[in-house]
Tab-separated table of C-alpha atoms in Angstrom:
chain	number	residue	atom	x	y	z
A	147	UNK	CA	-36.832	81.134	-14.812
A	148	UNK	CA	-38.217	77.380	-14.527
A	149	UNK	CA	-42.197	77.192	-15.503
A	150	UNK	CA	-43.828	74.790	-13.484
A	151	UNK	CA	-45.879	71.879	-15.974
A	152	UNK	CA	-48.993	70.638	-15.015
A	153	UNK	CA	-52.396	71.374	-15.559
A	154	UNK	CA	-52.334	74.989	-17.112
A	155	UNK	CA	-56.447	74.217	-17.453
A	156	UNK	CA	-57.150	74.775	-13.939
A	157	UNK	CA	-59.825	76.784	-13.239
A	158	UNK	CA	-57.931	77.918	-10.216
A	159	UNK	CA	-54.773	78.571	-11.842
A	160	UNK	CA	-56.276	80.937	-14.413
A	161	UNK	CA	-57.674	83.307	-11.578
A	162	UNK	CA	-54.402	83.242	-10.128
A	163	UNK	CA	-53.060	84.409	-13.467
A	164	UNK	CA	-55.362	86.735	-14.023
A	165	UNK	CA	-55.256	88.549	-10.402
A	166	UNK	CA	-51.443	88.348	-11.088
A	167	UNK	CA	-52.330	90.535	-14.028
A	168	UNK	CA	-54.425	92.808	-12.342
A	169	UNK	CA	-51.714	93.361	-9.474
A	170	UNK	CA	-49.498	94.293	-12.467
A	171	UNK	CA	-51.411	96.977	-13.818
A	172	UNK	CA	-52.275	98.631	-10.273
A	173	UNK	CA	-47.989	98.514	-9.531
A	174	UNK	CA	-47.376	100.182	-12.904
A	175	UNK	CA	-49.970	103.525	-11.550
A	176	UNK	CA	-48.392	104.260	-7.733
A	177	UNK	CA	-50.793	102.206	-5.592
A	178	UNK	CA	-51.849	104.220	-2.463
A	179	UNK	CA	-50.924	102.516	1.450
A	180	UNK	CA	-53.878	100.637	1.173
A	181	UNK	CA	-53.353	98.829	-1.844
A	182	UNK	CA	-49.183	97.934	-1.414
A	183	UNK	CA	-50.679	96.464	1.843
A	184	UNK	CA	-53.010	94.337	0.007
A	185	UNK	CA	-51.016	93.746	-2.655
A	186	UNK	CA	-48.107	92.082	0.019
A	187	UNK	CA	-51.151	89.808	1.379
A	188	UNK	CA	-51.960	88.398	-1.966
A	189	UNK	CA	-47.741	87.780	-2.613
A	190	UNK	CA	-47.794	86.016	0.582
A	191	UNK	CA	-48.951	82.997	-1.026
A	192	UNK	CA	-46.816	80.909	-2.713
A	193	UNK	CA	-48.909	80.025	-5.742
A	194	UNK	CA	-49.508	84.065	-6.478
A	195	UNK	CA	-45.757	85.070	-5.941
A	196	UNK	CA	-44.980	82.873	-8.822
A	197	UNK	CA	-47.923	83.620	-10.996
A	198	UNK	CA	-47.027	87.283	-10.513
A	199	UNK	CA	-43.298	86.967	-11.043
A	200	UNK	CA	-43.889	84.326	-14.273
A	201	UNK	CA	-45.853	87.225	-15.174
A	202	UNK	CA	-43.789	90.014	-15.159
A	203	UNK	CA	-40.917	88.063	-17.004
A	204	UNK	CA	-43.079	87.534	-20.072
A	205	UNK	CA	-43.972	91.315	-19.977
A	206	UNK	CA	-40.558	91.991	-20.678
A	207	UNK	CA	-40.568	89.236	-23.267
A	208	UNK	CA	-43.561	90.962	-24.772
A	209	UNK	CA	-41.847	94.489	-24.143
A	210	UNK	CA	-39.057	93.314	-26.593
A	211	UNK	CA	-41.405	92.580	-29.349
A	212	UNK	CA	-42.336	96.058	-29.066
A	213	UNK	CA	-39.112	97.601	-28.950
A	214	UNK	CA	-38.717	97.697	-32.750
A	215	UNK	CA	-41.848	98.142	-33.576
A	216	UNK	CA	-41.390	94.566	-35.924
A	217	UNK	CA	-41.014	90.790	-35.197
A	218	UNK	CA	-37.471	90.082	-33.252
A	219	UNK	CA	-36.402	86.591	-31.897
A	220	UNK	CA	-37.834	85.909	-27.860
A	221	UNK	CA	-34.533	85.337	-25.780
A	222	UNK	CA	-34.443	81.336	-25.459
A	223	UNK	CA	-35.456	80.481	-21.747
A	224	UNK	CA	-35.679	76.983	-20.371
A	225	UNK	CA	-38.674	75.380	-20.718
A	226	UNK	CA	-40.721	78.487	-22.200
A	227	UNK	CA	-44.104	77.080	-21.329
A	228	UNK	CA	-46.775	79.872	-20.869
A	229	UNK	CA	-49.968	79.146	-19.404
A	230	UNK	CA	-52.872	80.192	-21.891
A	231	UNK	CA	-54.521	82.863	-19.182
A	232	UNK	CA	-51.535	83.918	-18.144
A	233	UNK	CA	-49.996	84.978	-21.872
A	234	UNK	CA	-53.721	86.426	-22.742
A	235	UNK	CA	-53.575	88.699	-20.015
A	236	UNK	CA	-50.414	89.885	-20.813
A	237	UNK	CA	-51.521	90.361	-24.127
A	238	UNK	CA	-54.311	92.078	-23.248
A	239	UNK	CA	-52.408	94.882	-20.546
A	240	UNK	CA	-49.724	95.212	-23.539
A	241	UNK	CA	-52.073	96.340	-25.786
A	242	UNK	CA	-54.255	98.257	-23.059
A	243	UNK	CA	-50.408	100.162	-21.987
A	244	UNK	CA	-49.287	100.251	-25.496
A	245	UNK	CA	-51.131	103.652	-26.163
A	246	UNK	CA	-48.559	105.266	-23.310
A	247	UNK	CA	-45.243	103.852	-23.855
A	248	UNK	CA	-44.487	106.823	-26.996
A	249	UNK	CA	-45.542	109.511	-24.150
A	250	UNK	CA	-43.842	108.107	-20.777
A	251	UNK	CA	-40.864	108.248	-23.104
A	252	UNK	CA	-40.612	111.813	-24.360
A	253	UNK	CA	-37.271	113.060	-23.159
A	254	UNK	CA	-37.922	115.742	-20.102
A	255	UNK	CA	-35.567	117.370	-18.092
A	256	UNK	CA	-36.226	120.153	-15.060
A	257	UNK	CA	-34.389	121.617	-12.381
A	258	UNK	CA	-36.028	121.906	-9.432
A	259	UNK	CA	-35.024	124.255	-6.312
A	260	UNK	CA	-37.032	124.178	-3.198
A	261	UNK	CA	-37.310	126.681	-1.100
A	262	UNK	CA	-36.627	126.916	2.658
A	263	UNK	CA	-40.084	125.623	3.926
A	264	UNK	CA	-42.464	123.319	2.612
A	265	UNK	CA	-42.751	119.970	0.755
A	266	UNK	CA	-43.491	120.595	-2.822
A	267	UNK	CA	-44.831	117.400	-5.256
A	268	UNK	CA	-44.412	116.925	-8.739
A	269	UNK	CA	-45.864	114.264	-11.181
A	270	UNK	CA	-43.230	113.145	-13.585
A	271	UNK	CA	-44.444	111.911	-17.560
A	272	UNK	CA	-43.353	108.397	-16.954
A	273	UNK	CA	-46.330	108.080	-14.563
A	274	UNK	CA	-43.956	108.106	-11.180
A	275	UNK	CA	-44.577	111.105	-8.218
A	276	UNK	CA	-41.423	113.501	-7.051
A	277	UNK	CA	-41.794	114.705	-3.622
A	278	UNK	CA	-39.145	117.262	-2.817
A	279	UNK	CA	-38.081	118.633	0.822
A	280	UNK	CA	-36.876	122.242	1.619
A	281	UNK	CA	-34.012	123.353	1.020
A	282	UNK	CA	-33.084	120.850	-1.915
A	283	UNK	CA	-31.695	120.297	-5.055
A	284	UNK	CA	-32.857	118.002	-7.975
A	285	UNK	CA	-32.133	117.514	-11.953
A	286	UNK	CA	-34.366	115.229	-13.633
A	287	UNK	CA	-33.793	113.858	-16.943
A	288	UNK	CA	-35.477	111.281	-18.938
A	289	UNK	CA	-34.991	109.605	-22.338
A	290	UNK	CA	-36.227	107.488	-24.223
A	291	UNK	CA	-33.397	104.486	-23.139
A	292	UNK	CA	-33.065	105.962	-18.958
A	293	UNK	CA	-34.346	107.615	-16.382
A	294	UNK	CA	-32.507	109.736	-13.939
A	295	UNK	CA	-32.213	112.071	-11.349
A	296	UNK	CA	-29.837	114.327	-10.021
A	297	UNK	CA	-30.088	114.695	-5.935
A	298	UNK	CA	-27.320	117.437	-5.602
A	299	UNK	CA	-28.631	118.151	-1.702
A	300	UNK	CA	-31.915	117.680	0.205
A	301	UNK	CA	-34.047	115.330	0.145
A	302	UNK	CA	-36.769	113.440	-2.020
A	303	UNK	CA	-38.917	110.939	-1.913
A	304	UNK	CA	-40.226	108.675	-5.746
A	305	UNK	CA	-42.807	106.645	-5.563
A	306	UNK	CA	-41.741	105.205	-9.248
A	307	UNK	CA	-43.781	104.017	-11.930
A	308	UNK	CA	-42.948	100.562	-12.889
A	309	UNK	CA	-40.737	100.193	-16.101
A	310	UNK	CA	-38.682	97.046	-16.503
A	311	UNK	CA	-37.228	98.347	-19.800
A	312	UNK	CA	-36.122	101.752	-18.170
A	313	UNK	CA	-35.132	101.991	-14.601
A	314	UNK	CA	-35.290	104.500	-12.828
A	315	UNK	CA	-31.243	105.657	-11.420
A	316	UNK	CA	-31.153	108.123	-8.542
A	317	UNK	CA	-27.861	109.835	-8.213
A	318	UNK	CA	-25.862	112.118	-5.544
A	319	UNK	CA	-21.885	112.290	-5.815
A	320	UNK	CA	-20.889	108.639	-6.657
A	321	UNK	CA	-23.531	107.157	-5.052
A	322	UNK	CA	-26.370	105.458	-6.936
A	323	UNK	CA	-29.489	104.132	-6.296
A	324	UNK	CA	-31.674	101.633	-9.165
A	325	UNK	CA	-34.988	101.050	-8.927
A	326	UNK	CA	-37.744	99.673	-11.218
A	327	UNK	CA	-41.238	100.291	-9.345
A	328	UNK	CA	-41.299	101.088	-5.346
A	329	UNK	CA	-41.073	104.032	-3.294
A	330	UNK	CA	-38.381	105.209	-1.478
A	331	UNK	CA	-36.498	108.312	0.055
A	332	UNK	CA	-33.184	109.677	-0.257
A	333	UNK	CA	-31.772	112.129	1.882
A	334	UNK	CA	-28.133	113.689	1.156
A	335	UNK	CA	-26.914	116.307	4.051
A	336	UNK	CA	-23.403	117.259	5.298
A	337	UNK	CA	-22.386	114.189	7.220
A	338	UNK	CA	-24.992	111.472	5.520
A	339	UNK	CA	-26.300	109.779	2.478
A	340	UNK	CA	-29.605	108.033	3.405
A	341	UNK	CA	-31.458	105.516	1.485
A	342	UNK	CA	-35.030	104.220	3.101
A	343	UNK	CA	-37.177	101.843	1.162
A	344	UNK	CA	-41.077	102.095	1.729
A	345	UNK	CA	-41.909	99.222	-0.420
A	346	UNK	CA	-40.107	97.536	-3.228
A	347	UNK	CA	-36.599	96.835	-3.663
A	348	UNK	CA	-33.914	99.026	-4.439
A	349	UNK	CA	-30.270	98.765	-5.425
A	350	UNK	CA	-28.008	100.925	-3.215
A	351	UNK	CA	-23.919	101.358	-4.494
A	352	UNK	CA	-22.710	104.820	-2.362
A	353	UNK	CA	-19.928	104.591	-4.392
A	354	UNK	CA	-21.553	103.899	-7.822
A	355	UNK	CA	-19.418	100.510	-7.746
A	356	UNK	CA	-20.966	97.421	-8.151
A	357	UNK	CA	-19.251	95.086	-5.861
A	358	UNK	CA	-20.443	97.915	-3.232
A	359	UNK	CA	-24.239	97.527	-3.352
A	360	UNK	CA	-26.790	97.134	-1.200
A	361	UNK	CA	-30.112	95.788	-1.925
A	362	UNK	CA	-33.412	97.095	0.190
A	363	UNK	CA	-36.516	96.020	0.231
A	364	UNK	CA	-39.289	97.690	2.356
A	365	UNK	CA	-39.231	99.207	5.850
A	366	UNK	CA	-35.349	99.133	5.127
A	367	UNK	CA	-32.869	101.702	5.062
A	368	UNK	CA	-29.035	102.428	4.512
A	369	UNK	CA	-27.282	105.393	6.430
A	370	UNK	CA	-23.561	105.954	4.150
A	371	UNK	CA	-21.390	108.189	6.451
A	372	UNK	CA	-19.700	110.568	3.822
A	373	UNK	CA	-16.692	111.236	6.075
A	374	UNK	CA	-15.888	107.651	7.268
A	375	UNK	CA	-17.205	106.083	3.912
A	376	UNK	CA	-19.021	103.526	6.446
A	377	UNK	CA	-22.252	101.779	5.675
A	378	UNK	CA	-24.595	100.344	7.853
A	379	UNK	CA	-28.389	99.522	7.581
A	380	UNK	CA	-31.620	99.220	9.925
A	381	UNK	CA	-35.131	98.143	9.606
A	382	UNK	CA	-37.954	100.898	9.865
A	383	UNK	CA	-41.554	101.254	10.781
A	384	UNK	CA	-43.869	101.876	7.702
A	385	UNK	CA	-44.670	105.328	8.823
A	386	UNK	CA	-41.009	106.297	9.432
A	387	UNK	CA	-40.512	106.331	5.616
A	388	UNK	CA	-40.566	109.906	4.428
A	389	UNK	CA	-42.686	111.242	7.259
A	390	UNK	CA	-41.813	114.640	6.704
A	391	UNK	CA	-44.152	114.971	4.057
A	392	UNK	CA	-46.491	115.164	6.990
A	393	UNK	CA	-44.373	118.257	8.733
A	394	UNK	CA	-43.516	116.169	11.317
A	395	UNK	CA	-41.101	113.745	12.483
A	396	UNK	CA	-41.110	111.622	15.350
A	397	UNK	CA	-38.086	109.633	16.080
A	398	UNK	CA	-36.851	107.681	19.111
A	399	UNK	CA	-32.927	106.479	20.069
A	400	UNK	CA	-31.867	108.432	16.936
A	401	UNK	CA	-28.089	109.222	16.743
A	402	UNK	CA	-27.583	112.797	17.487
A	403	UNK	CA	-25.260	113.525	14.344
A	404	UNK	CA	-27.991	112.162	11.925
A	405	UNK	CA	-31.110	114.059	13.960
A	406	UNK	CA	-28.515	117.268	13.107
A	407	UNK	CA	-28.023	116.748	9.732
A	408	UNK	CA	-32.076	116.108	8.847
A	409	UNK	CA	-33.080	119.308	10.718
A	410	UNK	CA	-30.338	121.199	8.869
A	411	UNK	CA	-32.075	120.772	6.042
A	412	UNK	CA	-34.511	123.309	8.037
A	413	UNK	CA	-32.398	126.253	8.756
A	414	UNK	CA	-30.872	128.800	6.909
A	415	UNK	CA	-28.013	128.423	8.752
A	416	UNK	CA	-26.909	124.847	9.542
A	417	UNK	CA	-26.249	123.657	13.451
A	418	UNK	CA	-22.638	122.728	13.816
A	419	UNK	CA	-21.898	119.834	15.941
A	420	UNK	CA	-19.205	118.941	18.274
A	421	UNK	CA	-16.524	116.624	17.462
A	422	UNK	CA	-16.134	113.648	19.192
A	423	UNK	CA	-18.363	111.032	20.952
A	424	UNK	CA	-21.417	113.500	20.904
A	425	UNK	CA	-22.424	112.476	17.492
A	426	UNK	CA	-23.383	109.085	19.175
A	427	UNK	CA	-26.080	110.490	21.820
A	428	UNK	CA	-29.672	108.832	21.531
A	429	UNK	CA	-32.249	110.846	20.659
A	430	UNK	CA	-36.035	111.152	20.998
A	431	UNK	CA	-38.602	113.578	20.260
A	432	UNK	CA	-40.597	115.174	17.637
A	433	UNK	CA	-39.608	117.743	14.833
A	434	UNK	CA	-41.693	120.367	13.483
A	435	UNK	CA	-39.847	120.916	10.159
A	436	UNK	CA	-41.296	124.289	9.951
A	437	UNK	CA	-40.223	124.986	13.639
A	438	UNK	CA	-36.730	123.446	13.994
A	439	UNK	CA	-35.233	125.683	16.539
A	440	UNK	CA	-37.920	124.164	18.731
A	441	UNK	CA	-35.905	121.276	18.930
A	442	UNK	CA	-32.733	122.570	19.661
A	443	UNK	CA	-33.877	124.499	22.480
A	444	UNK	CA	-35.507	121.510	23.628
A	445	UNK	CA	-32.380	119.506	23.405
A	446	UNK	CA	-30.353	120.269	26.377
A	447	UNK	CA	-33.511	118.946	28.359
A	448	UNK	CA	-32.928	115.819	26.171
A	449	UNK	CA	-29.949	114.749	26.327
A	450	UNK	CA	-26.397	116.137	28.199
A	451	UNK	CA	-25.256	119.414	25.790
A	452	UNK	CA	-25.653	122.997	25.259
A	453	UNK	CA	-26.121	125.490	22.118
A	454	UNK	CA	-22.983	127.983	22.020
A	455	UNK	CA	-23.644	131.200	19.779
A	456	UNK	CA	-20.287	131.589	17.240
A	457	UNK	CA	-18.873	134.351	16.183
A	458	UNK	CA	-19.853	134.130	12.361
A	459	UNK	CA	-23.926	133.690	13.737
A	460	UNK	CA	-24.492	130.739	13.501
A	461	UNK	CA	-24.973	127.226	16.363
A	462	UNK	CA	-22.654	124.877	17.472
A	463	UNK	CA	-23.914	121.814	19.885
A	464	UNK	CA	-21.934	120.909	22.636
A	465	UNK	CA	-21.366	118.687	25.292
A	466	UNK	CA	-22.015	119.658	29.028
């Protein structure tokens, strides 16, 4: 990274550095709405996007010290000029988050089935909050070099503690999904794998190769079709972002296949749906996650189909 000379005396410069330092330390503890909105104001200035993103490469600098616990070589950067306020605030947080590193990195690992209904949250050691849908899946497990997670069906959403030395990997099948500190939600049915970014940046390979990846940053979101092995992505509205924390979802011109596989994340048994050109209907609507036979009986008023009882019990969706 280039460091920009001039007069590292400013009086200006070092409150830049030292808000760039505060901002640090509020992304490393899961910042509510409020302060990731405030928080993208500040970055929206030129002069604070660098201070903040000088800073965080000298954490990890400073990070490496620690690694060892005893004096190691810094990496040799170009022109490694630090700016006094900027290198004492670092200093300063490093020995303030010091005190937490031995605990974050305590080697945990839980399985976690969710039941049929409800949203259930869990707060993970490293500092970083699990939310878990119904009807899904998960294996955690930390060490003290990695973090993952195991999404073997459902959905969850992380909003992930900050950790440059140990990212955070989500996994489901091949896919993978890398993130440092954000929030985002991943959703794995029959027919989808679903990435959607509320803030941050995430790395997104759905076939855990690198030369397939997709990077996200927030209000994003990448829908893999597991059949076709087809990626495409869309921009979202803040809210849309794991809404069904909430118990409700409101969506509008949503393709019928992926409205299908969401709610049968619901239902004991899952809604089958129609081969064919059906898939592509638009959708729109509200879901009551704890009501989703609402919405299929609603959708024939929608939208041009039908609901045909099968033999074996269970749904299928057809056109009419």
């Amino acid at each position: 990274m280039t460091r920009f000379p001039g007069n590292h005396d400013d009086p200006g410069t070092a409150q830049i550095d030292s808000e760039a330092a505060g901002w640090f330390a509020r992304n490393r503890n899961s910042p509510d709405r409020a302060t990731r909105k405030a928080f993208e104001a500040w970055m929206a200035h030129p002069a604070h996007a660098r201070a903040y993103a000088e800073f965080e490469e000298l954490w990890v600098d400073l990070a490496q010290l620690q690694q060892l616990s005893k004096p190691i070589a810094l990496p040799q950067r170009r022109s490694p000029v630090w700016r006094p306020a900027l290198a004492v605030a670092a200093a300063v947080l490093c020995t303030v988050l010091a005190v937490n590193l031995g605990t974050s990195r305590t080697p945990y690992v839980q399985q976690v089935a969710a039941q049929e209904q409800g949203a259930r949250a869990f707060k993970l050691p490293d500092g970083s909050t699990l939310y878990v849908n119904a009807n899904t899946q998960v294996q955690i497990d930390f060490s003290a070099q990695q973090r993952d997670i195991y999404l073997q069906h459902g959905q969850l959403y992380l909003e992930v503690a900050a950790d440059k030395e140990r990212p955070l990997w989500v996994h489901s099948g091949a896919a993978k999904v890398r993130v440092v500190g954000t929030a985002f939600d991943v959703r794995r049915g029959q027919r989808q794998l679903v990435v959607s970014v509320a803030h941050g940046q995430v790395a997104f390979s759905p076939d855990g190769r690198p030369a397939e990846l997709a990077l996200l940053g927030a209000r994003q979101q990448a829908i893999y079709d597991l059949q076709k092995g087809t990626l495409r992505q869309q921009s979202l509205d803040q809210d849309d972002v794991a809404d069904w924390r909430s118990g409700r979802l409101a969506f509008r011109n949503r393709d019928l296949a992926s409205l299908v596989d969401e709610l049968n994340l619901y239902r004991r048994q899952p809604v089958q749906l129609a081969e064919g050109p059906l898939g592509a209907y638009k959708v729109s609507g509200n879901l009551d996650v704890n009501d989703p036979d609402a919405l299929i009986k609603a959708l024939p008023a929608l939208i041009p189909v039908k609901t045909v009882a099968q033999a074996n019990g269970q749904l299928k969706i057809e056109a009419r």
